[in-house]
């Protein structure tokens, strides 16, 4: 049996396969289809300090080999997560990671501080693609300064493993990556969705309620792979790669590009067993190629 | 019944009209399903169909057969309408909250329009089996749009409406005389304006009413939050809290 375990900062994962925030609910939705404990871990829905209703329907548009969404971080707030959801997840033998979102630096920090109290949540993933209401709605993660401000504030209050999730909607992702690393991020995950749009030519209106949305799925995979490769060369902290991964082969390509771990997102919608299949597929690939540890192939490109 | 990914065998596919197929699926391990639930179908060999397609359970028998009624409206449903016997279909099922059954048998009205009649056959059979007196009103633009009339007639009384008067009462489903009779419960599925009109009649007469929605879905599992409907208790997922909703909860 090859050794699939990987380390993300102080966090040890039994294998490199995680599931992406917003595509895996709270994990329990997928329990009928796969053994959650067979995964390296899963990242739950975007959680904010206060409850959010999200954007109006329609929130989704199918695109060639992908989809656009503008869910808008619908969630019942961090207190609801702590009191209602966390107790159902705290006995699982896998890493349960919370994706933290916000619209002000203070909200991010308060939400992260609350999650820090949860014994069985070993890490948070900071979603810095959210609009900053104090900066005219521009996403925190599109400038090095914006990214640094939120990472610094959260780092002060969050002692466990801090993963910062980068937005691909930038000119040079390595600049943002270095800013997040400099402020104390333990790991970087990328990519979040690419900003896109769809138009219904019959109604002459955008398909999505807020006109634009985030593109995900295999359509974004080459872009994600390129950004992971560039970022892995630019920083020292471990990279978690995602964007369109559907198979073990896709996952291995991200690891060769320099990723320590990977996440499965939109592919969960096509087959809810995908993440478990990817764990098994990586295992089989390593055996058939005589690879004993992922260190042998990581960043070989 | 726990949700599962199943490979269902296509037994038969017949075209009811050039744009509507009746598909019979079989599995010797068919999950137990309830009326109002749906499948999320992976469309084979259709590169432009990326996500699964939600399709209602039209008919269901404990011997392992399940039927779908599919309207060809785009690439995905077009491909489904061309399935051949012995093809297999990768399906997630059973999904969604079913219609609720009355506590005691009574008079029930089932109103469907277009392909929205699909879940009402399975529902009508279940209601009839529980001792209810079942009345259907089936609506369409013309007579050719009335689907599966004979199958419905085997389950209950059937009233028809067509917009051009080519069959039954001319007009919309709410113009049918059977709409004015008293019922213990009303169920509806079809185009939104039709369901809203039916719900309005139900509210005026104080009759409990359930509607099955067809919001766009991605996961079908309550994970992505793409399919939400605004309700009296906030945004709720059509795929898990629905597709069947009590119309009093909907902000129509
Ligand atoms: C719970 C549920 C049950 C359903 N049951 C049935 C059924 O029993 N039989 C059946 O034929 N259809 C049913 N539908 C609708 C069916 O899912 C859509 O028609 C299908 O997804 C369209 O896919 P397509 O690739 O053919 O068309 P696309 O190319 O995706 O779209 C073609 C056109 O159909 C419209 N459309 C796409 N998705 C939907 C949708 N979910 N609802 C309404 N219009 C849509 C689009 O706006 C577009 O104009 C159901 C939908 C839901 C949510
Ligand atoms: C419906 C949906 C909801 C999402 N919600 C979140 C979220 O709440 N927080 C976040 O950081 N990313 C969110 N994402 C982005 C994904 O986690 C992931 O970064 C992106 O989809 C790219 O990966 P994929 O192509 O494998 O899906 C969401 C994506 C989708 C499709
Ligand atoms: S379709 Fe994903 S939550 Fe309903």
XYZ file of C-alpha atoms and ligand atoms in Angstrom:
641
model
C 0.000 0.000 0.000
C 1.486 3.374 -0.993
C 1.508 6.117 1.601
C -1.098 8.724 0.665
C -0.851 10.952 3.716
C 0.074 14.616 3.320
C 0.714 17.500 5.717
C -0.877 20.928 5.390
C 0.883 22.996 8.030
C 0.233 21.222 11.320
C -2.663 19.335 9.798
C -2.076 15.729 8.769
C -4.482 14.393 6.130
C -4.785 10.652 5.547
C -4.825 11.316 1.814
C -4.664 14.402 -0.424
C -8.331 14.381 -1.446
C -10.637 17.040 0.003
C -13.981 18.312 -1.260
C -14.548 21.954 -2.165
C -16.648 24.411 -0.217
C -20.148 25.001 -1.547
C -20.156 21.760 -3.528
C -20.377 19.237 -0.701
C -22.925 20.782 1.657
C -22.067 19.766 5.202
C -20.802 16.380 4.078
C -23.847 14.558 5.410
C -25.665 15.062 2.074
C -23.051 12.747 0.536
C -22.969 10.116 3.270
C -25.396 7.836 1.363
C -22.926 7.666 -1.535
C -19.461 7.415 -0.043
C -17.605 6.826 3.193
C -16.756 10.329 4.408
C -13.880 8.870 6.439
C -12.267 7.566 3.246
C -11.519 11.182 2.289
C -8.603 13.287 3.454
C -11.259 15.699 4.614
C -14.029 17.966 3.452
C -14.578 21.693 3.443
C -18.062 22.742 4.440
C -20.184 25.513 2.993
C -19.089 29.137 3.124
C -19.883 30.329 6.647
C -20.336 33.953 7.660
C -20.645 35.711 11.014
C -24.312 36.518 10.410
C -26.954 34.501 8.492
C -27.226 35.279 4.781
C -30.139 34.567 2.420
C -27.913 34.633 -0.663
C -28.919 35.901 -4.097
C -32.238 35.466 -5.846
C -33.020 32.500 -8.098
C -31.857 31.798 -10.847
C -28.465 31.092 -9.333
C -27.143 28.605 -11.843
C -26.442 28.348 -15.548
C -24.961 25.349 -17.259
C -22.044 26.135 -19.577
C -19.862 24.004 -21.858
C -18.204 21.509 -19.475
C -19.039 23.609 -16.474
C -21.498 25.822 -14.689
C -21.920 29.352 -13.429
C -23.279 29.994 -9.952
C -24.230 33.061 -7.968
C -25.462 31.393 -4.778
C -24.168 34.355 -2.795
C -23.038 32.552 0.362
C -26.453 31.513 1.612
C -25.868 30.118 5.112
C -27.390 30.340 8.574
C -24.376 31.973 10.202
C -21.532 30.735 12.361
C -23.620 30.261 15.525
C -25.996 27.943 13.683
C -22.999 26.005 12.391
C -21.544 25.659 15.889
C -24.775 24.602 17.583
C -26.580 22.578 14.889
C -24.051 21.286 12.356
C -20.809 20.855 14.264
C -22.180 18.253 16.729
C -23.131 16.017 13.777
C -19.610 16.208 12.323
C -17.359 16.197 15.365
C -17.058 12.412 15.647
C -15.847 11.834 12.102
C -12.353 10.474 11.588
C -11.532 12.893 8.791
C -10.578 16.566 8.635
C -13.638 18.825 8.757
C -12.568 22.260 7.559
C -14.778 25.348 7.634
C -14.754 27.846 4.775
C -14.938 31.324 6.308
C -16.366 34.243 4.366
C -17.194 37.830 5.222
C -17.834 41.293 3.929
C -15.613 43.209 6.370
C -12.242 42.378 7.921
C -13.893 42.450 11.359
C -16.533 39.911 10.319
C -13.901 37.536 8.993
C -11.926 37.751 12.216
C -14.970 37.298 14.452
C -16.153 34.283 12.454
C -12.675 32.694 12.480
C -12.310 33.291 16.212
C -15.595 31.508 16.861
C -14.553 28.511 14.714
C -11.220 28.378 16.547
C -13.147 27.290 19.657
C -14.329 24.102 17.940
C -12.019 21.300 19.011
C -12.680 19.021 16.043
C -12.206 21.633 13.332
C -8.434 21.586 12.741
C -8.336 24.233 10.019
C -10.239 26.987 8.274
C -10.182 27.978 4.647
C -10.463 31.723 4.229
C -12.506 32.649 1.156
C -11.052 36.015 0.165
C -13.047 36.171 -3.085
C -15.908 37.891 -1.236
C -16.781 41.519 -1.997
C -15.435 43.991 0.562
C -18.349 46.276 1.436
C -15.967 48.877 2.852
C -14.058 49.032 -0.435
C -16.954 49.513 -2.848
C -17.652 45.803 -3.165
C -14.330 44.923 -4.774
C -13.233 41.451 -3.692
C -10.596 41.338 -0.924
C -8.644 38.786 -2.886
C -8.065 40.806 -6.053
C -5.399 43.071 -4.571
C -2.356 42.122 -2.519
C -3.295 44.814 0.005
C -6.879 43.552 0.369
C -5.728 39.975 0.760
C -3.053 40.935 3.287
C -5.506 42.910 5.423
C -7.898 40.008 5.926
C -5.214 37.347 6.332
C -3.403 39.460 8.941
C -6.592 40.093 10.929
C -7.581 36.421 10.927
C -4.058 35.208 11.701
C -4.158 37.235 14.937
C -7.190 35.361 16.223
C -6.813 31.953 14.592
C -4.015 29.742 15.937
C -4.742 26.543 13.992
C -4.076 25.743 10.352
C -5.026 28.702 8.196
C -5.648 27.988 4.515
C -6.227 31.023 2.292
C -8.295 30.423 -0.834
C -7.224 32.577 -3.735
C -9.343 34.187 -6.428
C -8.254 33.578 -10.019
C -9.772 36.881 -11.141
C -6.441 38.705 -10.908
C -3.592 39.708 -13.205
C -0.855 37.929 -11.258
C -1.976 35.329 -8.743
C 1.565 34.850 -7.403
C 1.551 38.422 -6.088
C -1.583 37.732 -4.014
C -0.158 34.372 -2.971
C 3.022 35.970 -1.639
C 1.017 38.604 0.242
C -1.079 35.907 1.956
C 2.027 33.881 2.799
C 3.761 36.941 4.222
C 0.831 37.543 6.602
C 1.062 34.033 7.979
C -1.097 31.753 5.833
C -0.145 28.108 6.465
C -1.387 27.005 3.064
C -2.997 28.396 -0.087
C -5.885 26.808 -1.960
C -6.658 27.742 -5.541
C -8.683 28.384 -7.563
C -12.003 29.816 -6.574
C -14.443 30.355 -9.463
C -13.671 32.474 -12.523
C -16.068 35.372 -13.043
C -18.347 34.689 -15.992
C -21.731 35.417 -17.528
C -24.530 33.844 -19.574
C -27.254 35.594 -21.579
C -30.668 34.264 -22.620
C -31.039 35.777 -26.088
C -34.809 35.177 -26.219
C -35.582 37.195 -23.085
C -32.555 39.447 -23.826
C -31.575 39.160 -20.185
C -28.723 37.617 -18.196
C -29.518 34.062 -17.073
C -28.316 34.684 -13.509
C -30.247 36.949 -11.148
C -27.225 39.182 -10.517
C -25.947 38.991 -14.116
C -22.536 37.501 -13.335
C -21.465 34.342 -11.550
C -18.551 32.050 -10.838
C -17.482 29.506 -13.442
C -16.445 26.045 -12.240
C -16.053 22.529 -13.576
C -13.731 20.972 -16.171
C -13.963 24.170 -18.253
C -11.658 25.935 -15.765
C -9.218 23.066 -15.214
C -6.384 24.229 -17.530
C -6.493 27.711 -15.999
C -6.444 26.265 -12.484
C -3.582 23.922 -13.304
C -1.513 26.763 -14.716
C -2.143 28.935 -11.645
C -1.260 26.110 -9.258
C 1.992 25.520 -11.148
C 2.900 29.226 -11.056
C 1.960 29.648 -7.405
C 3.747 26.512 -6.216
C 6.951 27.983 -7.607
C 6.348 31.354 -5.966
C 5.686 30.365 -2.334
C 6.975 27.876 0.253
C 3.691 26.968 1.949
C 1.779 23.908 0.701
C -0.702 24.433 -2.121
C -4.135 22.831 -2.344
C -5.156 22.665 -5.986
C -8.691 22.684 -7.336
C -10.687 23.638 -10.370
C -12.415 21.097 -12.568
C -10.850 17.980 -11.072
C -12.993 14.950 -11.968
C -10.634 11.978 -11.833
C -7.474 10.586 -10.257
C -5.604 11.518 -13.448
C -6.698 15.145 -13.083
C -5.669 15.090 -9.423
C -2.234 13.646 -10.188
C -1.646 16.391 -12.773
C -2.297 19.011 -10.066
C 0.107 17.230 -7.718
C 2.760 17.148 -10.461
C 2.151 20.885 -10.922
C 3.082 21.310 -7.262
C -0.091 20.785 -5.238
C 0.201 18.997 -1.894
C -3.511 18.216 -1.748
C -6.462 18.700 -4.085
C -10.193 19.382 -3.835
C -13.126 17.985 -5.767
C -15.863 20.563 -6.424
C -18.411 20.599 -9.221
C -17.611 16.957 -10.074
C -19.494 16.014 -6.878
C -22.695 17.061 -8.693
C -22.053 14.757 -11.634
C -21.222 11.754 -9.478
C -21.492 12.102 -5.702
C -18.933 9.297 -5.306
C -16.218 11.135 -7.240
C -14.024 12.045 -4.253
C -13.866 8.413 -3.076
C -13.121 7.254 -6.629
C -10.259 9.755 -6.836
C -8.696 8.450 -3.587
C -8.893 4.914 -4.937
C -7.627 5.968 -8.365
C -4.579 7.767 -6.943
C -3.791 4.678 -4.912
C -4.028 2.439 -7.979
C -1.990 4.808 -10.130
C 0.788 4.921 -7.520
C 0.865 1.135 -7.314
C 0.898 0.604 -11.051
C 3.634 3.221 -11.478
C 5.768 2.079 -8.551
C 5.321 5.384 -6.725
C 5.457 4.916 -2.942
C 4.951 8.480 -1.815
C 3.413 11.500 -3.493
C 6.628 13.367 -2.627
C 8.208 11.488 -5.541
C 6.009 13.235 -8.093
C 5.007 16.466 -6.383
C 6.131 19.526 -8.318
C 8.049 17.454 -10.860
C 7.027 19.847 -13.631
C -35.120 4.821 1.314
C -31.522 5.916 1.113
C -30.403 7.782 -1.999
C -28.256 5.821 -4.392
C -26.534 5.880 -7.774
C -28.164 3.178 -9.869
C -27.641 1.861 -13.388
C -31.169 1.416 -14.700
C -31.858 -0.691 -17.765
C -33.969 0.801 -20.548
C -36.698 -1.746 -21.294
C -38.717 0.270 -23.725
C -39.004 3.728 -25.214
C -42.071 4.849 -27.139
C -42.761 8.219 -28.684
C -46.160 9.540 -27.596
C -45.743 12.562 -29.870
C -42.720 13.628 -31.930
C -41.484 15.458 -28.814
C -42.573 13.242 -25.921
C -41.158 9.865 -24.941
C -42.394 7.313 -22.456
C -39.368 5.452 -21.116
C -39.625 2.235 -19.117
C -36.654 1.514 -16.856
C -35.912 -1.613 -14.907
C -33.655 -2.762 -12.114
C -33.888 -5.859 -9.963
C -32.671 -3.670 -7.096
C -34.907 -0.682 -7.811
C -35.013 1.554 -4.728
C -38.363 2.144 -3.064
C -39.744 5.443 -4.376
C -42.690 7.641 -3.433
C -44.938 9.730 -5.651
C -43.519 13.212 -6.243
C -39.915 12.104 -6.042
C -37.542 12.421 -8.975
C -34.385 11.017 -10.521
C -31.296 13.015 -11.440
C -30.267 11.471 -14.726
C -26.806 11.476 -16.278
C -27.484 11.933 -19.972
C -25.285 9.531 -21.952
C -23.329 10.603 -25.044
C -24.406 14.205 -24.876
C -21.235 16.280 -24.532
C -23.190 19.508 -24.282
C -25.172 18.188 -21.323
C -22.788 18.588 -18.409
C -25.068 18.405 -15.386
C -27.576 15.685 -14.611
C -31.214 16.311 -15.576
C -34.004 16.054 -12.972
C -36.944 13.951 -14.226
C -40.063 13.001 -12.223
C -41.090 9.457 -11.518
C -44.103 9.078 -13.791
C -45.033 5.532 -12.911
C -43.599 3.009 -10.522
C -44.290 -0.629 -9.789
C -42.855 -2.785 -7.008
C -41.683 -5.313 -9.649
C -38.705 -3.071 -10.407
C -40.083 -0.969 -13.243
C -40.166 2.773 -13.255
C -41.385 5.050 -16.030
C -40.362 8.496 -17.158
C -42.308 10.885 -19.344
C -39.866 13.176 -21.115
C -40.489 16.318 -23.136
C -37.774 17.075 -25.688
C -36.908 20.714 -24.970
C -33.131 20.747 -25.400
C -30.020 18.630 -25.888
C -30.380 16.550 -22.741
C -34.041 15.646 -23.051
C -33.570 15.162 -26.810
C -30.990 12.473 -26.127
C -33.225 10.844 -23.503
C -36.014 10.679 -26.074
C -33.687 8.579 -28.249
C -32.698 5.939 -25.696
C -32.889 2.387 -26.995
C -33.850 -0.851 -25.255
C -30.844 -2.344 -23.412
C -29.200 1.073 -22.934
C -28.394 1.821 -19.324
C -29.114 5.087 -17.593
C -27.022 6.313 -14.650
C -29.512 7.777 -12.152
C -29.462 9.271 -8.678
C -32.637 8.275 -6.873
C -34.963 8.581 -5.118
C -34.651 12.347 -4.640
C -36.889 14.988 -3.137
C -39.772 15.253 -0.737
C -42.808 13.315 -1.983
C -46.422 14.451 -2.113
C -48.131 13.952 1.223
C -51.006 11.512 1.472
C -54.259 12.541 3.184
C -54.631 11.093 6.676
C -58.036 9.673 5.728
C -59.181 8.819 2.185
C -61.208 11.571 0.541
C -61.903 13.388 -2.713
C -58.707 14.574 -4.349
C -58.085 16.685 -7.450
C -54.868 16.343 -9.469
C -54.249 19.130 -11.983
C -51.485 18.850 -14.561
C -50.388 20.812 -17.596
C -48.088 19.675 -20.406
C -45.328 17.338 -19.239
C -46.223 18.415 -15.687
C -48.735 15.581 -15.721
C -45.755 13.224 -15.286
C -45.706 12.789 -11.479
C -49.505 12.783 -11.232
C -49.971 9.259 -12.578
C -47.860 7.663 -9.832
C -49.531 9.959 -7.303
C -53.043 9.163 -8.588
C -52.365 5.436 -8.334
C -51.126 5.764 -4.753
C -54.119 7.891 -3.778
C -56.594 5.507 -5.437
C -54.923 2.589 -3.703
C -55.359 4.324 -0.341
C -59.101 4.658 -1.055
C -59.302 8.225 -2.366
C -61.678 9.237 -5.154
C -59.307 10.650 -7.751
C -60.186 13.323 -10.314
C -57.628 14.530 -12.859
C -57.730 17.687 -14.913
C -55.178 17.513 -17.709
C -54.464 20.603 -19.744
C -52.622 21.383 -22.960
C -52.475 23.846 -25.836
C -54.170 21.378 -28.192
C -55.411 17.790 -28.042
C -51.966 16.563 -29.160
C -50.436 17.969 -25.942
C -52.608 15.803 -23.692
C -50.307 12.980 -22.688
C -51.155 9.490 -21.375
C -54.906 10.081 -21.284
C -55.743 6.338 -21.262
C -53.381 5.612 -18.380
C -54.991 8.368 -16.297
C -58.483 7.114 -17.169
C -57.627 3.776 -15.584
C -56.936 5.501 -12.277
C -59.701 8.067 -11.913
C -62.098 10.488 -13.560
C -60.362 12.586 -16.215
C -61.313 16.080 -17.341
C -59.499 17.766 -20.216
C -58.909 21.362 -21.189
C -57.227 22.708 -24.306
C -56.513 26.301 -25.197
C -57.918 25.803 -28.727
C -60.896 23.697 -27.669
C -59.726 20.669 -29.696
C -60.433 18.423 -26.690
C -62.443 18.900 -23.514
C -63.205 22.356 -22.173
C -61.737 25.305 -24.094
C -59.364 27.372 -21.977
C -57.055 26.761 -19.042
C -57.283 24.014 -16.418
C -58.963 26.401 -13.997
C -61.853 26.814 -16.479
C -62.822 23.160 -16.154
C -66.157 22.593 -14.321
C -64.528 19.909 -12.120
C -62.381 22.692 -10.670
C -65.446 24.132 -8.899
C -66.330 21.011 -6.936
C -65.256 20.577 -3.317
C -62.151 18.489 -2.619
C -60.264 17.447 0.466
C -56.985 18.115 -1.241
C -55.571 19.450 -4.505
C -52.235 18.550 -6.120
C -50.729 20.292 -9.116
C -47.717 20.133 -11.415
C -47.059 22.051 -14.618
C -46.133 25.520 -15.833
C -45.809 27.984 -12.960
C -48.691 30.304 -14.000
C -50.980 27.247 -14.158
C -49.949 26.054 -10.709
C -50.387 29.579 -9.334
C -53.924 29.730 -10.754
C -54.756 26.326 -9.240
C -53.270 27.359 -5.878
C -55.395 30.510 -5.936
C -58.592 28.481 -6.368
C -57.486 26.146 -3.573
C -56.795 29.056 -1.216
C -60.171 30.645 -1.973
C -61.957 27.449 -1.005
C -59.613 26.706 1.901
C -58.478 23.426 0.304
C -54.974 22.153 1.157
C -52.849 22.283 -1.997
C -49.451 20.937 -2.967
C -47.458 21.927 -6.051
C -44.407 20.283 -7.565
C -41.827 22.824 -8.761
C -39.321 22.483 -11.586
C -36.528 24.792 -10.474
C -33.179 24.401 -12.233
C -30.971 22.036 -10.310
C -27.320 21.076 -10.204
C -26.680 18.520 -7.435
C -30.230 17.443 -6.560
C -28.932 16.656 -3.063
C -29.293 19.891 -1.113
C -25.593 20.671 -1.392
C -25.207 23.459 -3.964
C -28.163 25.717 -3.059
C -28.776 26.534 -6.737
C -32.427 25.415 -6.822
C -33.883 27.611 -4.080
C -37.465 28.807 -3.916
C -38.547 31.711 -1.710
C -40.877 30.467 1.009
C -42.446 31.793 4.177
C -39.422 30.369 5.991
C -36.778 31.831 3.655
C -34.976 30.253 0.726
C -35.509 26.517 0.595
C -34.067 23.894 -1.736
C -36.494 22.577 -4.330
C -34.455 19.366 -4.501
C -34.671 18.368 -0.825
C -37.324 20.533 0.873
C -39.307 20.108 -2.384
C -39.944 19.660 -5.266
C -43.354 19.318 -3.617
C -44.355 22.303 -1.491
C -47.517 23.233 0.355
C -48.628 26.214 -1.758
C -49.319 28.224 1.422
C -45.554 28.224 2.052
C -44.743 29.666 -1.368
C -44.479 33.418 -1.896
C -46.556 33.352 -5.107
C -38.008 18.043 -10.003
C -38.102 18.147 -11.511
C -38.827 17.208 -12.210
C -38.909 17.272 -13.602
N -39.617 16.310 -14.243
C -39.657 16.283 -15.588
C -40.321 15.239 -16.274
O -40.881 14.327 -15.679
N -40.294 15.261 -17.624
C -39.663 16.250 -18.332
O -39.662 16.202 -19.577
N -39.045 17.278 -17.709
C -39.006 17.314 -16.347
N -38.340 18.345 -15.715
C -37.705 19.406 -16.502
C -36.396 18.909 -17.080
O -35.478 18.684 -16.036
C -35.813 19.950 -18.053
O -36.657 20.094 -19.133
C -34.445 19.524 -18.547
O -33.512 19.690 -17.512
C -34.010 20.303 -19.754
O -32.737 19.804 -20.167
P -32.284 19.881 -21.686
O -30.831 19.575 -21.744
O -33.161 19.076 -22.547
O -32.577 21.359 -22.056
P -31.612 22.625 -21.897
O -30.839 22.738 -23.161
O -30.902 22.596 -20.607
O -32.713 23.713 -21.857
C -33.703 23.822 -22.889
C -34.800 24.697 -22.413
O -35.453 24.104 -21.289
C -35.463 24.991 -20.189
N -35.185 24.267 -18.955
C -33.977 23.784 -18.562
N -34.060 23.223 -17.359
C -35.348 23.331 -16.986
C -36.061 22.965 -15.834
N -35.473 22.372 -14.783
N -37.371 23.239 -15.787
C -37.971 23.844 -16.813
N -37.347 24.225 -17.928
C -36.065 23.988 -18.005
C -34.337 25.968 -20.464
O -34.621 27.233 -19.891
C -34.306 26.062 -21.950
O -35.176 27.035 -22.436
C -38.255 18.318 -14.309
C -37.530 19.274 -13.608
C -37.443 19.199 -12.224
C -36.644 20.218 -11.483
C -22.502 25.991 -6.247
C -21.137 26.412 -5.785
C -20.989 27.047 -4.549
C -19.737 27.451 -4.093
N -19.610 28.050 -2.869
C -18.366 28.394 -2.405
C -18.196 28.952 -1.106
O -19.155 29.111 -0.347
N -16.948 29.300 -0.708
C -15.854 29.108 -1.522
O -14.735 29.414 -1.111
N -15.973 28.563 -2.729
C -17.206 28.202 -3.200
N -17.327 27.635 -4.458
C -16.134 27.441 -5.289
C -15.617 26.011 -5.185
O -15.279 25.678 -3.864
C -14.392 25.818 -6.098
O -13.377 26.724 -5.729
C -14.706 26.050 -7.564
O -15.980 25.543 -7.876
C -13.667 25.428 -8.505
O -13.581 24.033 -8.338
P -14.398 22.972 -9.227
O -14.201 23.373 -10.665
O -13.806 21.657 -8.900
O -15.810 23.100 -8.821
C -18.588 27.221 -4.914
C -18.739 26.577 -6.150
C -19.989 26.160 -6.597
C -20.107 25.451 -7.913
S -29.901 21.253 -6.774
Fe -28.227 21.487 -5.453
S -29.234 22.127 -3.651
Fe -30.880 21.668 -4.930
